[in-house]
Structure formats: C-alpha cells, structure tokens
CSV table of C-alpha atoms in Angstrom, one decimal:
chain,number,residue,atom,x,y,z
A,456,MET,CA,0.3,-0.3,0.4
A,457,ILE,CA,3.2,2.8,-0.9
A,458,PRO,CA,1.4,4.8,-3.9
A,459,THR,CA,4.0,5.3,-7.0
A,460,ALA,CA,7.0,8.4,-6.5
A,461,PHE,CA,6.0,11.2,-6.5
A,462,ASP,CA,7.2,14.6,-6.0
A,463,TYR,CA,6.0,17.0,-3.1
A,464,HIS,CA,5.8,20.8,-2.6
A,465,ARG,CA,4.9,22.9,0.2
A,466,PRO,CA,4.3,26.7,-0.5
A,467,THR,CA,3.4,28.6,1.8
A,468,ASP,CA,1.5,31.2,-0.2
A,469,LEU,CA,-1.4,30.7,-3.0
A,470,GLU,CA,1.4,32.2,-5.9
A,471,SER,CA,3.2,29.4,-5.5
A,472,VAL,CA,0.6,26.1,-5.0
A,473,ILE,CA,-0.9,28.8,-8.5
A,474,SER,CA,2.6,28.7,-10.0
A,475,LEU,CA,2.9,25.0,-9.4
A,476,LEU,CA,-0.3,24.1,-10.7
A,477,GLU,CA,0.7,26.0,-14.1
A,478,THR,CA,3.7,24.0,-14.1
A,479,HIS,CA,2.6,21.2,-13.6
A,480,GLY,CA,-0.6,20.1,-15.8
A,481,ASP,CA,-2.7,18.5,-14.6
A,482,GLU,CA,0.3,15.5,-12.7
A,483,ALA,CA,0.3,17.8,-9.9
A,484,ARG,CA,-2.6,17.4,-7.3
A,485,VAL,CA,-3.2,20.2,-4.2
A,486,LEU,CA,-3.6,17.8,-0.7
A,487,ALA,CA,-5.7,19.2,2.3
A,488,GLY,CA,-6.1,17.1,4.8
A,489,GLY,CA,-5.2,14.3,2.6
A,490,HIS,CA,-7.9,11.8,3.9
A,491,SER,CA,-9.6,10.7,0.3
A,492,LEU,CA,-6.8,11.5,-1.4
A,493,ILE,CA,-4.0,9.5,0.2
A,494,PRO,CA,-6.1,6.5,0.2
A,495,MET,CA,-6.2,6.4,-3.8
A,496,MET,CA,-3.0,6.9,-4.5
A,497,LYS,CA,-2.0,4.4,-1.5
A,498,LEU,CA,-4.7,1.5,-4.5
A,499,ARG,CA,-2.9,3.9,-7.4
A,500,MET,CA,-6.0,5.1,-8.8
A,501,ALA,CA,-4.8,8.3,-8.5
A,502,ASP,CA,-1.8,8.8,-10.0
A,503,VAL,CA,0.4,12.3,-8.6
A,504,GLY,CA,3.6,13.6,-10.2
A,505,HIS,CA,3.5,16.8,-7.9
A,506,LEU,CA,2.4,16.3,-4.7
A,507,ILE,CA,1.0,19.9,-3.5
A,508,ASP,CA,0.9,20.1,0.0
A,509,LEU,CA,-1.5,22.8,0.8
A,510,GLN,CA,-1.0,22.8,5.0
A,511,ASP,CA,1.3,25.8,5.3
A,512,VAL,CA,-0.2,28.5,3.0
A,513,SER,CA,-1.5,31.1,5.3
A,514,GLY,CA,-5.5,32.3,4.9
A,515,LEU,CA,-7.1,29.3,3.8
A,516,GLN,CA,-8.4,28.1,7.7
A,517,GLU,CA,-10.1,30.6,8.6
A,518,VAL,CA,-14.2,30.2,9.5
A,519,THR,CA,-15.2,33.9,8.8
A,520,VAL,CA,-19.1,34.8,10.6
A,521,ALA,CA,-19.8,38.8,9.6
A,522,GLY,CA,-23.8,38.4,10.9
A,523,SER,CA,-24.6,35.9,7.8
A,524,GLN,CA,-22.4,36.1,5.8
A,525,VAL,CA,-19.8,32.6,6.7
A,526,THR,CA,-17.1,32.5,4.7
A,527,LEU,CA,-15.0,28.6,5.3
A,528,GLY,CA,-11.7,28.9,4.6
A,529,ALA,CA,-10.4,25.9,1.7
A,530,MET,CA,-8.2,23.8,4.4
A,531,VAL,CA,-10.6,24.8,7.6
A,532,THR,CA,-11.0,20.9,8.6
A,533,GLN,CA,-14.2,18.8,10.0
A,534,HIS,CA,-12.6,19.1,13.8
A,535,ALA,CA,-13.0,22.8,13.1
A,536,LEU,CA,-16.7,23.0,11.8
A,537,ILE,CA,-17.0,21.0,14.7
A,538,ASP,CA,-15.9,22.7,17.4
A,539,HIS,CA,-16.6,26.5,16.6
A,540,ALA,CA,-19.0,27.8,19.2
A,541,GLU,CA,-20.2,30.6,16.7
A,542,LEU,CA,-20.7,28.3,13.0
A,543,ALA,CA,-22.9,26.1,15.3
A,544,SER,CA,-25.4,28.2,17.0
A,545,VAL,CA,-25.4,30.7,12.9
A,546,ALA,CA,-25.0,27.8,10.8
A,547,PRO,CA,-26.4,24.4,13.1
A,548,LEU,CA,-26.4,22.8,9.2
A,549,ILE,CA,-22.9,22.8,9.3
A,550,ARG,CA,-22.3,20.9,12.9
A,551,GLU,CA,-25.2,18.7,11.9
A,552,ALA,CA,-23.3,17.4,9.1
A,553,ALA,CA,-20.1,17.3,9.4
A,554,LEU,CA,-20.7,15.0,12.8
A,555,GLU,CA,-21.5,12.6,10.4
A,556,ILE,CA,-18.1,12.6,7.8
A,557,ALA,CA,-16.2,10.0,8.9
A,558,ASP,CA,-14.5,9.2,12.5
A,559,PRO,CA,-13.4,11.4,14.8
A,560,GLN,CA,-9.6,10.6,13.6
A,561,VAL,CA,-10.2,11.8,9.8
A,562,ARG,CA,-12.3,14.6,11.0
A,563,TYR,CA,-9.3,16.5,12.4
A,564,MET,CA,-7.6,16.0,9.4
A,565,GLY,CA,-10.0,16.0,6.7
A,566,THR,CA,-11.8,19.1,5.5
A,567,VAL,CA,-13.9,21.8,4.4
A,568,GLY,CA,-12.3,22.3,0.5
A,569,GLY,CA,-11.1,18.7,0.2
A,570,ASN,CA,-14.5,17.2,0.8
A,571,LEU,CA,-16.2,20.3,-1.9
A,572,ALA,CA,-13.4,19.8,-4.4
A,573,ASN,CA,-13.0,15.9,-3.6
A,574,GLY,CA,-15.7,14.9,-6.8
A,575,ASP,CA,-16.8,12.0,-4.9
A,576,PRO,CA,-20.8,11.4,-4.6
A,577,GLY,CA,-19.9,10.0,-1.3
A,578,ASN,CA,-19.2,13.6,0.0
A,579,ASP,CA,-21.3,15.5,1.9
A,580,MET,CA,-20.3,19.1,2.2
A,581,PRO,CA,-21.4,18.9,-2.2
A,582,GLY,CA,-25.3,18.8,-1.1
A,583,ILE,CA,-24.3,20.9,2.1
A,584,MET,CA,-23.8,23.4,0.2
A,585,GLN,CA,-25.6,23.7,-3.5
A,586,CYS,CA,-28.9,23.4,0.1
A,587,LEU,CA,-27.2,26.3,1.6
A,588,ASP,CA,-27.3,27.5,-1.6
A,589,ALA,CA,-22.8,28.5,-1.1
A,590,SER,CA,-20.4,30.4,-3.8
A,591,ILE,CA,-16.8,28.7,-4.2
A,592,LEU,CA,-14.6,30.4,-4.5
A,593,LEU,CA,-11.8,29.4,-7.0
A,594,GLN,CA,-7.9,31.5,-7.3
A,595,GLY,CA,-6.4,30.6,-10.3
A,596,PRO,CA,-3.1,32.6,-13.0
A,597,GLU,CA,-6.0,35.3,-14.5
A,598,GLY,CA,-7.2,35.8,-10.5
A,599,GLU,CA,-10.3,34.5,-8.9
A,600,ARG,CA,-13.7,33.4,-9.8
A,601,THR,CA,-17.1,32.2,-7.8
A,602,VAL,CA,-19.3,29.3,-9.3
A,603,ALA,CA,-22.3,28.6,-7.5
A,604,ALA,CA,-22.3,25.2,-6.2
A,605,ARG,CA,-25.1,24.1,-7.7
A,606,ASP,CA,-23.2,24.3,-10.8
A,607,TYR,CA,-20.1,23.2,-10.1
A,608,TYR,CA,-20.7,19.5,-9.7
A,609,GLU,CA,-20.8,17.7,-13.8
A,610,ALA,CA,-20.3,14.5,-13.1
A,611,ALA,CA,-18.0,12.0,-10.2
A,612,TYR,CA,-14.4,13.5,-9.7
A,613,MET,CA,-14.8,15.8,-12.8
A,614,THR,CA,-15.9,19.4,-11.5
A,615,GLU,CA,-15.8,23.1,-12.8
A,616,ARG,CA,-12.7,23.3,-11.5
A,617,ARG,CA,-10.0,24.0,-14.2
A,618,ASP,CA,-6.5,22.6,-13.6
A,619,ASP,CA,-4.5,25.1,-12.8
A,620,GLU,CA,-7.3,26.5,-10.2
A,621,VAL,CA,-6.9,25.9,-6.4
A,622,LEU,CA,-9.9,25.8,-4.3
A,623,VAL,CA,-9.6,28.9,-1.5
A,624,SER,CA,-13.0,29.1,0.1
A,625,VAL,CA,-17.0,28.4,0.2
A,626,ARG,CA,-19.3,31.2,1.1
A,627,PHE,CA,-23.5,31.3,2.7
A,628,GLU,CA,-25.8,32.9,3.5
A,629,ALA,CA,-26.6,31.8,7.1
A,630,PRO,CA,-30.8,30.4,6.8
A,631,SER,CA,-32.6,31.3,8.6
A,632,GLY,CA,-35.8,29.0,10.0
A,633,GLY,CA,-35.1,24.5,10.9
A,634,HIS,CA,-33.0,22.4,9.0
A,635,ALA,CA,-32.3,18.7,8.5
A,636,TYR,CA,-29.5,16.6,7.4
A,637,VAL,CA,-29.8,13.0,7.7
A,638,LYS,CA,-27.7,9.9,6.4
A,639,GLN,CA,-28.1,7.1,6.5
A,640,LYS,CA,-24.8,4.3,6.4
A,641,ARG,CA,-23.5,1.5,6.9
A,642,LYS,CA,-21.7,2.7,9.8
A,643,ILE,CA,-19.7,5.2,11.1
A,644,GLY,CA,-17.2,6.4,8.0
A,645,ASP,CA,-18.5,5.3,5.8
A,646,TYR,CA,-19.8,7.0,2.7
A,647,ALA,CA,-24.2,8.2,2.2
A,648,THR,CA,-26.1,4.7,1.8
A,649,ALA,CA,-28.9,8.3,0.8
A,650,ALA,CA,-28.3,11.8,2.8
A,651,ALA,CA,-31.4,14.8,2.6
A,652,ALA,CA,-29.5,18.3,4.0
A,653,VAL,CA,-33.1,20.3,4.3
A,654,VAL,CA,-33.5,24.0,5.6
A,655,LEU,CA,-37.0,25.4,5.1
A,656,THR,CA,-38.3,28.4,7.0
A,657,ARG,CA,-42.0,28.7,8.3
A,658,ALA,CA,-44.7,31.4,7.6
A,659,GLY,CA,-47.7,31.5,9.2
A,660,ASP,CA,-48.8,27.9,9.7
A,661,ALA,CA,-47.1,27.2,6.1
A,662,VAL,CA,-43.1,26.6,4.7
A,663,GLY,CA,-42.1,30.0,3.4
A,664,SER,CA,-39.1,28.9,1.8
A,665,ALA,CA,-37.4,25.4,1.5
A,666,SER,CA,-34.0,24.0,-0.2
A,667,ILE,CA,-33.7,20.2,-0.5
A,668,ALA,CA,-29.9,18.5,-1.7
A,669,MET,CA,-29.2,14.7,-1.7
A,670,THR,CA,-25.9,13.0,-1.0
A,671,ASN,CA,-24.8,9.6,-3.0
A,672,LEU,CA,-27.9,9.8,-4.6
A,673,SER,CA,-26.7,10.1,-8.9
A,674,ASP,CA,-23.2,10.9,-10.3
A,675,THR,CA,-23.7,13.8,-8.4
A,676,PRO,CA,-24.2,15.8,-5.3
A,677,VAL,CA,-28.8,17.0,-5.9
A,678,TRP,CA,-30.4,19.9,-5.3
A,679,SER,CA,-33.9,19.2,-6.1
A,680,GLU,CA,-36.1,22.9,-7.3
A,681,ALA,CA,-39.7,20.4,-7.7
A,682,ALA,CA,-38.4,19.0,-4.4
A,683,GLY,CA,-38.1,22.3,-2.3
A,684,ARG,CA,-41.1,23.6,-4.6
A,685,ALA,CA,-43.8,21.4,-3.5
A,686,LEU,CA,-43.3,21.8,0.3
A,687,ILE,CA,-43.2,26.3,-0.4
A,688,GLY,CA,-46.9,26.7,1.0
A,689,SER,CA,-48.0,23.8,2.4
A,690,ALA,CA,-49.0,22.8,5.5
A,691,CYS,CA,-46.1,20.6,5.9
A,692,ASP,CA,-48.8,17.7,6.2
A,693,GLU,CA,-48.4,13.9,4.9
A,694,ALA,CA,-49.8,15.3,1.7
A,695,ALA,CA,-46.7,17.8,1.2
A,696,VAL,CA,-44.2,15.2,1.9
A,697,LYS,CA,-44.5,12.8,0.3
A,698,ALA,CA,-45.1,15.2,-2.8
A,699,ALA,CA,-42.1,16.7,-2.3
A,700,VAL,CA,-40.4,12.7,-1.6
A,701,ASP,CA,-42.1,11.8,-5.3
A,702,ALA,CA,-40.5,15.3,-7.5
A,703,MET,CA,-36.6,14.4,-5.6
A,704,LEU,CA,-37.6,10.4,-6.6
A,705,GLY,CA,-37.8,11.8,-9.8
A,706,ASP,CA,-34.9,13.9,-9.8
A,707,ILE,CA,-32.1,11.0,-8.3
A,708,GLU,CA,-30.4,8.4,-10.7
A,709,PRO,CA,-28.9,6.1,-8.2
A,710,TYR,CA,-26.8,3.1,-9.2
A,711,GLU,CA,-26.0,0.1,-8.3
A,712,SER,CA,-23.6,-0.3,-5.7
A,713,ASN,CA,-22.1,-2.0,-2.2
A,714,HIS,CA,-25.1,0.3,-1.0
A,715,GLY,CA,-27.4,-1.7,-2.6
A,716,PRO,CA,-29.3,-2.3,-5.9
A,717,VAL,CA,-31.3,0.7,-7.8
A,718,GLU,CA,-34.3,0.0,-5.4
A,719,PHE,CA,-32.9,-0.1,-2.8
A,720,LYS,CA,-31.1,3.2,-2.4
A,721,ARG,CA,-34.1,4.7,-3.8
A,722,HIS,CA,-36.2,4.0,-0.7
A,723,ALA,CA,-33.3,4.9,1.3
A,724,ALA,CA,-33.4,7.6,-0.3
A,725,ALA,CA,-37.6,8.6,0.9
A,726,SER,CA,-36.4,8.0,4.1
A,727,VAL,CA,-34.1,10.2,5.0
A,728,LEU,CA,-35.9,12.6,3.1
A,729,THR,CA,-38.9,12.4,5.0
A,730,ARG,CA,-36.9,12.2,8.6
A,731,ALA,CA,-35.5,15.1,7.3
A,732,ILE,CA,-38.4,17.0,6.5
A,733,ALA,CA,-39.6,16.2,9.4
A,734,ARG,CA,-36.9,17.2,11.6
A,735,ALA,CA,-36.0,20.8,9.7
A,736,TRP,CA,-40.0,22.0,10.1
A,737,GLU,CA,-39.6,21.0,14.5
A,738,ARG,CA,-36.9,23.1,14.4
A,739,ALA,CA,-38.4,25.8,11.9
B,296,MET,CA,12.1,6.4,-7.3
B,297,SER,CA,11.5,10.0,-6.1
B,298,LYS,CA,14.4,11.7,-4.4
B,299,LYS,CA,15.4,11.3,-0.4
B,300,MET,CA,14.3,14.3,1.4
B,301,PRO,CA,15.2,15.5,5.7
B,302,ILE,CA,12.9,15.0,7.3
B,303,SER,CA,12.6,16.3,10.9
B,304,VAL,CA,9.9,14.7,13.9
B,305,THR,CA,10.0,14.9,17.3
B,306,VAL,CA,8.3,11.8,18.7
B,307,ASN,CA,7.6,11.8,22.3
B,308,GLY,CA,9.9,14.9,22.9
B,309,GLN,CA,13.1,14.0,20.5
B,310,THR,CA,14.5,15.1,17.3
B,311,HIS,CA,15.0,12.7,15.2
B,312,ASP,CA,16.1,14.0,11.4
B,313,LEU,CA,16.2,11.4,8.7
B,314,LEU,CA,15.9,10.9,5.3
B,315,ALA,CA,13.0,9.7,3.4
B,316,GLU,CA,10.9,9.3,0.1
B,317,PRO,CA,7.9,11.2,0.3
B,318,ARG,CA,5.5,8.9,-0.2
B,319,GLU,CA,6.9,7.2,2.8
B,320,LEU,CA,3.6,6.5,5.5
B,321,LEU,CA,4.1,8.1,8.8
B,322,ILE,CA,3.2,4.5,10.5
B,323,TYR,CA,5.8,3.6,9.0
B,324,VAL,CA,9.2,6.2,9.7
B,325,LEU,CA,7.9,5.9,12.9
B,326,ARG,CA,7.9,1.7,13.5
B,327,GLU,CA,10.7,0.6,11.0
B,328,ARG,CA,12.9,3.9,10.7
B,329,LEU,CA,12.3,5.0,14.6
B,330,ASP,CA,12.0,1.5,16.3
B,331,ILE,CA,9.2,3.0,18.1
B,332,THR,CA,7.1,0.0,17.7
B,333,GLY,CA,3.4,0.5,19.8
B,334,PRO,CA,1.4,2.3,16.9
B,335,HIS,CA,0.8,-0.6,15.0
B,336,VAL,CA,-1.0,-1.1,11.4
B,337,GLY,CA,-3.9,-2.9,11.8
B,338,CYS,CA,-5.8,-2.5,8.2
B,339,GLU,CA,-3.4,0.1,6.2
B,340,THR,CA,-6.9,2.2,4.9
B,341,SER,CA,-7.6,4.8,8.3
B,342,HIS,CA,-10.5,2.6,9.0
B,343,CYS,CA,-9.5,0.5,12.0
B,344,GLY,CA,-6.9,3.4,14.3
B,345,ALA,CA,-4.4,0.3,15.2
B,346,CYS,CA,-1.9,3.7,14.0
B,347,THR,CA,-3.6,6.5,15.8
B,348,VAL,CA,-0.9,8.2,17.4
B,349,LEU,CA,-1.4,12.4,17.7
B,350,MET,CA,0.0,14.4,15.5
B,351,ASP,CA,0.0,18.5,16.5
B,352,GLY,CA,-2.4,18.0,18.8
B,353,LYS,CA,-4.6,16.1,16.7
B,354,SER,CA,-5.6,11.9,17.0
B,355,VAL,CA,-4.0,10.2,13.5
B,356,LYS,CA,-3.8,7.9,11.4
B,357,ALA,CA,-0.7,7.5,10.7
B,358,CYS,CA,-1.0,5.0,7.3
B,359,THR,CA,-2.7,8.0,6.1
B,360,VAL,CA,-0.2,10.2,6.8
B,361,PHE,CA,2.7,10.6,3.9
B,362,ALA,CA,6.3,11.1,6.2
B,363,ALA,CA,6.5,14.2,4.3
B,364,GLN,CA,3.5,16.0,6.4
B,365,ALA,CA,5.0,15.3,9.0
B,366,ASN,CA,7.9,17.3,8.4
B,367,GLY,CA,8.6,19.5,11.5
B,368,ALA,CA,5.5,17.7,13.2
B,369,SER,CA,5.2,16.8,17.3
B,370,ILE,CA,4.3,13.4,18.1
B,371,THR,CA,2.7,11.0,20.7
B,372,THR,CA,2.7,7.7,20.5
B,373,VAL,CA,2.2,4.7,23.4
B,374,GLU,CA,5.1,5.0,24.8
B,375,GLY,CA,4.9,8.6,24.7
B,376,LEU,CA,2.5,8.7,27.3
B,377,GLY,CA,3.0,6.4,30.1
B,378,THR,CA,6.4,4.0,31.2
B,379,PRO,CA,6.3,0.7,32.5
B,380,ASP,CA,7.0,1.8,36.2
B,381,SER,CA,4.4,4.8,36.0
B,382,LEU,CA,1.5,3.9,33.7
B,383,HIS,CA,-0.5,6.2,32.1
B,384,ALA,CA,-3.8,6.3,33.6
B,385,LEU,CA,-5.7,5.0,30.9
B,386,GLN,CA,-3.1,2.4,30.9
B,387,ARG,CA,-3.9,1.5,34.5
B,388,SER,CA,-7.3,1.8,34.0
B,389,PHE,CA,-7.2,-0.6,30.7
B,390,ARG,CA,-5.4,-3.1,32.7
B,391,GLU,CA,-7.8,-3.4,36.0
B,392,HIS,CA,-10.7,-3.1,33.4
B,393,HIS,CA,-9.9,-5.8,31.0
B,394,GLY,CA,-10.1,-3.1,28.2
B,395,LEU,CA,-8.1,-5.3,26.0
B,396,GLN,CA,-7.7,-8.4,25.1
B,397,CYS,CA,-5.0,-9.5,22.0
B,398,GLY,CA,-4.2,-6.0,23.1
B,399,TYR,CA,-3.7,-5.7,19.0
B,400,CYS,CA,-5.5,-2.3,19.3
B,401,THR,CA,-5.0,-0.8,22.7
B,402,PRO,CA,-1.6,0.9,21.6
B,403,GLY,CA,-3.9,3.2,19.6
B,404,MET,CA,-7.2,3.5,21.7
B,405,ILE,CA,-5.5,5.1,24.7
B,406,THR,CA,-3.2,6.9,22.8
B,407,ARG,CA,-6.6,8.3,20.9
B,408,ALA,CA,-8.1,8.0,24.8
B,409,ALA,CA,-6.1,10.3,26.2
B,410,LYS,CA,-7.0,12.8,23.6
B,411,LEU,CA,-10.4,12.3,24.0
B,412,LEU,CA,-10.2,12.8,27.9
B,413,GLU,CA,-7.9,15.7,26.9
B,414,GLU,CA,-10.4,17.7,25.0
B,415,ASN,CA,-13.6,16.3,27.5
B,416,PRO,CA,-12.3,14.9,30.7
B,417,THR,CA,-16.2,14.9,32.0
B,418,PRO,CA,-17.6,12.6,28.8
B,419,THR,CA,-20.5,10.0,28.9
B,420,GLU,CA,-20.7,6.7,27.5
B,421,ALA,CA,-22.3,8.0,24.3
B,422,GLU,CA,-19.4,10.3,23.8
B,423,VAL,CA,-17.0,7.9,24.8
B,424,ARG,CA,-18.4,5.8,22.5
B,425,PHE,CA,-18.8,8.2,19.3
B,426,GLY,CA,-15.1,9.7,19.8
B,427,MET,CA,-14.1,6.5,20.0
B,428,ALA,CA,-15.9,5.3,17.1
B,429,GLY,CA,-12.3,6.0,14.6
B,430,ASN,CA,-10.4,2.2,16.0
B,431,LEU,CA,-11.4,-1.6,15.9
B,432,CYS,CA,-11.6,-3.6,18.3
B,433,ARG,CA,-11.6,-7.2,16.3
B,434,CYS,CA,-12.0,-9.2,19.4
B,435,THR,CA,-14.5,-6.3,19.7
B,436,GLY,CA,-14.2,-5.4,23.7
B,437,TYR,CA,-16.5,-2.8,23.5
B,438,GLN,CA,-17.8,-2.7,26.8
B,439,ASN,CA,-14.7,-3.1,29.2
B,440,ILE,CA,-12.9,-0.3,27.0
B,441,VAL,CA,-15.5,2.4,27.1
B,442,LYS,CA,-15.7,1.1,31.3
B,443,SER,CA,-11.9,1.2,31.0
B,444,ILE,CA,-11.7,4.9,29.6
B,445,LEU,CA,-14.9,6.4,32.1
B,446,ALA,CA,-13.0,5.2,35.0
B,447,ALA,CA,-9.7,6.3,33.6
B,448,ALA,CA,-12.4,10.1,33.4
B,449,ASP,CA,-13.2,9.1,36.9
B,450,GLU,CA,-9.6,8.3,37.9
B,451,MET,CA,-7.9,11.7,36.8
B,452,ASN,CA,-10.6,14.0,37.4
B,453,ALA,CA,-9.8,12.8,41.1
B,454,GLU,CA,-5.9,13.4,40.7
B,455,GLN,CA,-6.9,16.7,38.8
B,456,GLU,CA,-9.0,17.6,42.4
B,457,VAL,CA,-6.4,16.4,44.8
B,458,ALA,CA,-3.8,18.5,43.2
B,459,GLU,CA,-5.6,21.7,43.6
C-alpha cells in the first residue's frame, strides 16, 4: 500500500501553489487533509507526479462569521467546524453534517475544501453547500472567480475547477428557520447510502421557503428544486411531504453499488428525506 | 524512486532527523526507522485506528499521513504517555478493567482516548463511544474499553482535584 513516487511541494502562499499547478498541469494535485486523496494514491487509483501540500499556505484556515455571512477557508477541518461555537449557533446545519463525516481521527485531518473539491458523489459537503446555495471561490492564474455550488459538479470527480485553479473557500448566507441533515450509512466512517439536507422557513402555519439536496444518489449531488417547491405554501403535512419525496425521486439517478441495488437506494432516499423534512419543520 | 528528502520529526519529545521518500507513510517511519513500535499497522486503510498517534495535538491515523507531511511535526505515541514504571491513568485503567484481550488495538485505543479525555474530561458513555468510533477492536471488547476510559476519566479528575 505504497503509492507511486511523487515530488513533494509545501509552498507557503497561494501564488506559489498556482505557479506549481501551471508548471505541472494535470500531473499535479493539491493535498488538503489527504483522507480521500491518499487512500486513492495508496491503491494506485490516483497517480500524482507532483503533490502540493496546502498545510502551510496562509489564509486558508479561517472561519469567518460576519452577521449571517459565513466564509469557510478550504483548509478548515471537519473537527474545527464541529468545534466552532459561533458557527454552530449561526449555521447549525454545518455541525450536524460534519458530525456525520468519517470518524474522529479522519475529521482532524479532513477539510471542507477537500470534501468539496474531491468530487466524489459520496462526499457530504457538496450536497450541504447546494442546499445552502453557497458560492465556491476558485483562484487561478487569472485571479479569483466564483461558482455556485449548484453549478459546480459535472459528473463524478469532474467539477468546474480547472487544473490550474485552487478551491480557496466557500461562502454562504446562514439560513433562518429549521435545518436537518439525515444520513443513512452502514457504519461510522462510511459514505452515505442516502442522505438528505433540508433547510426551510415557517410563514405562519405554512412553509415559507424550502431547499433540499441529496447526497450519493447520482453521480453528482442533487439539489431538487421541485422537492423544495412541493413544500412551499403547504402545512408540511403528510401529503406535502409525500409530494416533495416524489419530486426528489424524479430528480435522483442512483446506481447499484456495494451500498445496495437501485430500488433500495430509492427507498433509503425517500426515508431520509421524510425524516429530514420532519426534523427541519420541528426546528423551524 | 523519487528523491529522498530530509525529514525532522519530534517523537515523544525527542527530535529525529532522517532521509525519507515523501511517499513513505508516517507509520513506517515510526516503526521501521525509529523503532517506535507502539502504534500498530492494522488495516492500513484508515479504518481501524491501530496506528493512531497524536500529531501536533490532533489524533491521526499514521497510515494515512505521508512522511513529508509530518516533516516538522511533533508526535506522541503510546510510548510517550506512560512508562512501565509509571503508567498513564488510561493504561492502569485498561489493565484494571480488562480493556484489552489480544492487545493489538490497545495502543491506538489508549492514544486516541488520551486526546478524547483532554478535550472532554467528563464524557458520558455515549460521548466515549462516539469519540472512539475511529478505533476498531476485532476481539470486540468494546464494553470493557468504554468502561476503562470512563474509569480513567474519573481517576484523572480525582487526581486533578487532589492537586488543586
């Protein structure tokens, strides 16, 4: 379980990272916490000629909460997300999701940026950020650009990021109302069989707004606009929840894997979303 | 073969300088170059936690850290927690409460538990189970592992009170 040999770089600023990416093209990969990339390298499923370790790059480790505007630096670990009291109070969905990722040791190393950039459909943060309508900030030779999380994922491991760009942070408006992240997994440390992220608001007795995203049920995360729309204006009763679940089922395309056959995944998807809507509504 | 690079790691307070390929895994640097064999190789796929060490104050699985990443880091292994003559409270507690059977997972369990109790000195049983979820025991002696950690927490808190 030793990867092929690589050259190791540990730059201290983003300009050097980008310059290394420009020089080495698709032979180079940046390393955040490494808990997706290193296992793939050990299996020799990822062949990396130049590994660019971001651990000493300044400016990527900050959690910034300014009113309801939240910015998470790419190198903020899942452990740091869980431990951040202000973040937990402003955007508790992040903590609820981070607690579902991997196991304690992996969470000390695994980062929000790595989880977002990796592009594995099993990663949890992409669905969370689509639910929150977050913006992903990329930096490359031509400067910065922003891509909506909902537009970021093209296919498994294929994202909007170009080879010479680095994902530097993710930004979102903290939602008001209720939230929930419900993840069905076989064991701690496993990717989701199915997971649902929900944020919604209450307007009187009805649902004012709702956003729903699903994890590991297609080759990208799925933000189901139709599922959210099915809840808006309803009393979040059984019929409305069923309509939202049916709409979501129309948007996902699960494939058979070691987590189970397609029909089972669709069943699990319906189940986690039903629970997530109920929990978010209780909290709204 | 890629070029070797100079690596400096401080393990249990002692600084070691060596040459290693960047791709070498921290667990093998510890075990095979430095002869620090407390951390074990279990699954080698970041699941089992037998290789758990503390790196710059984080509990990490040393099978999923490259030597190059650990360059400059300060590492604590089970050897740094206690000595045969002066066991750590967790080591005493694991012995007292039969927190081990074959013992293979034990160094990782104890090293992880030490960090858990540092962050949360008064955990509930549920918090211990959640905080230890990255460590597997294939003898499945979890009841006594949890019991050992809870008892060690009590003992450490009592020692703390006496000291104050």
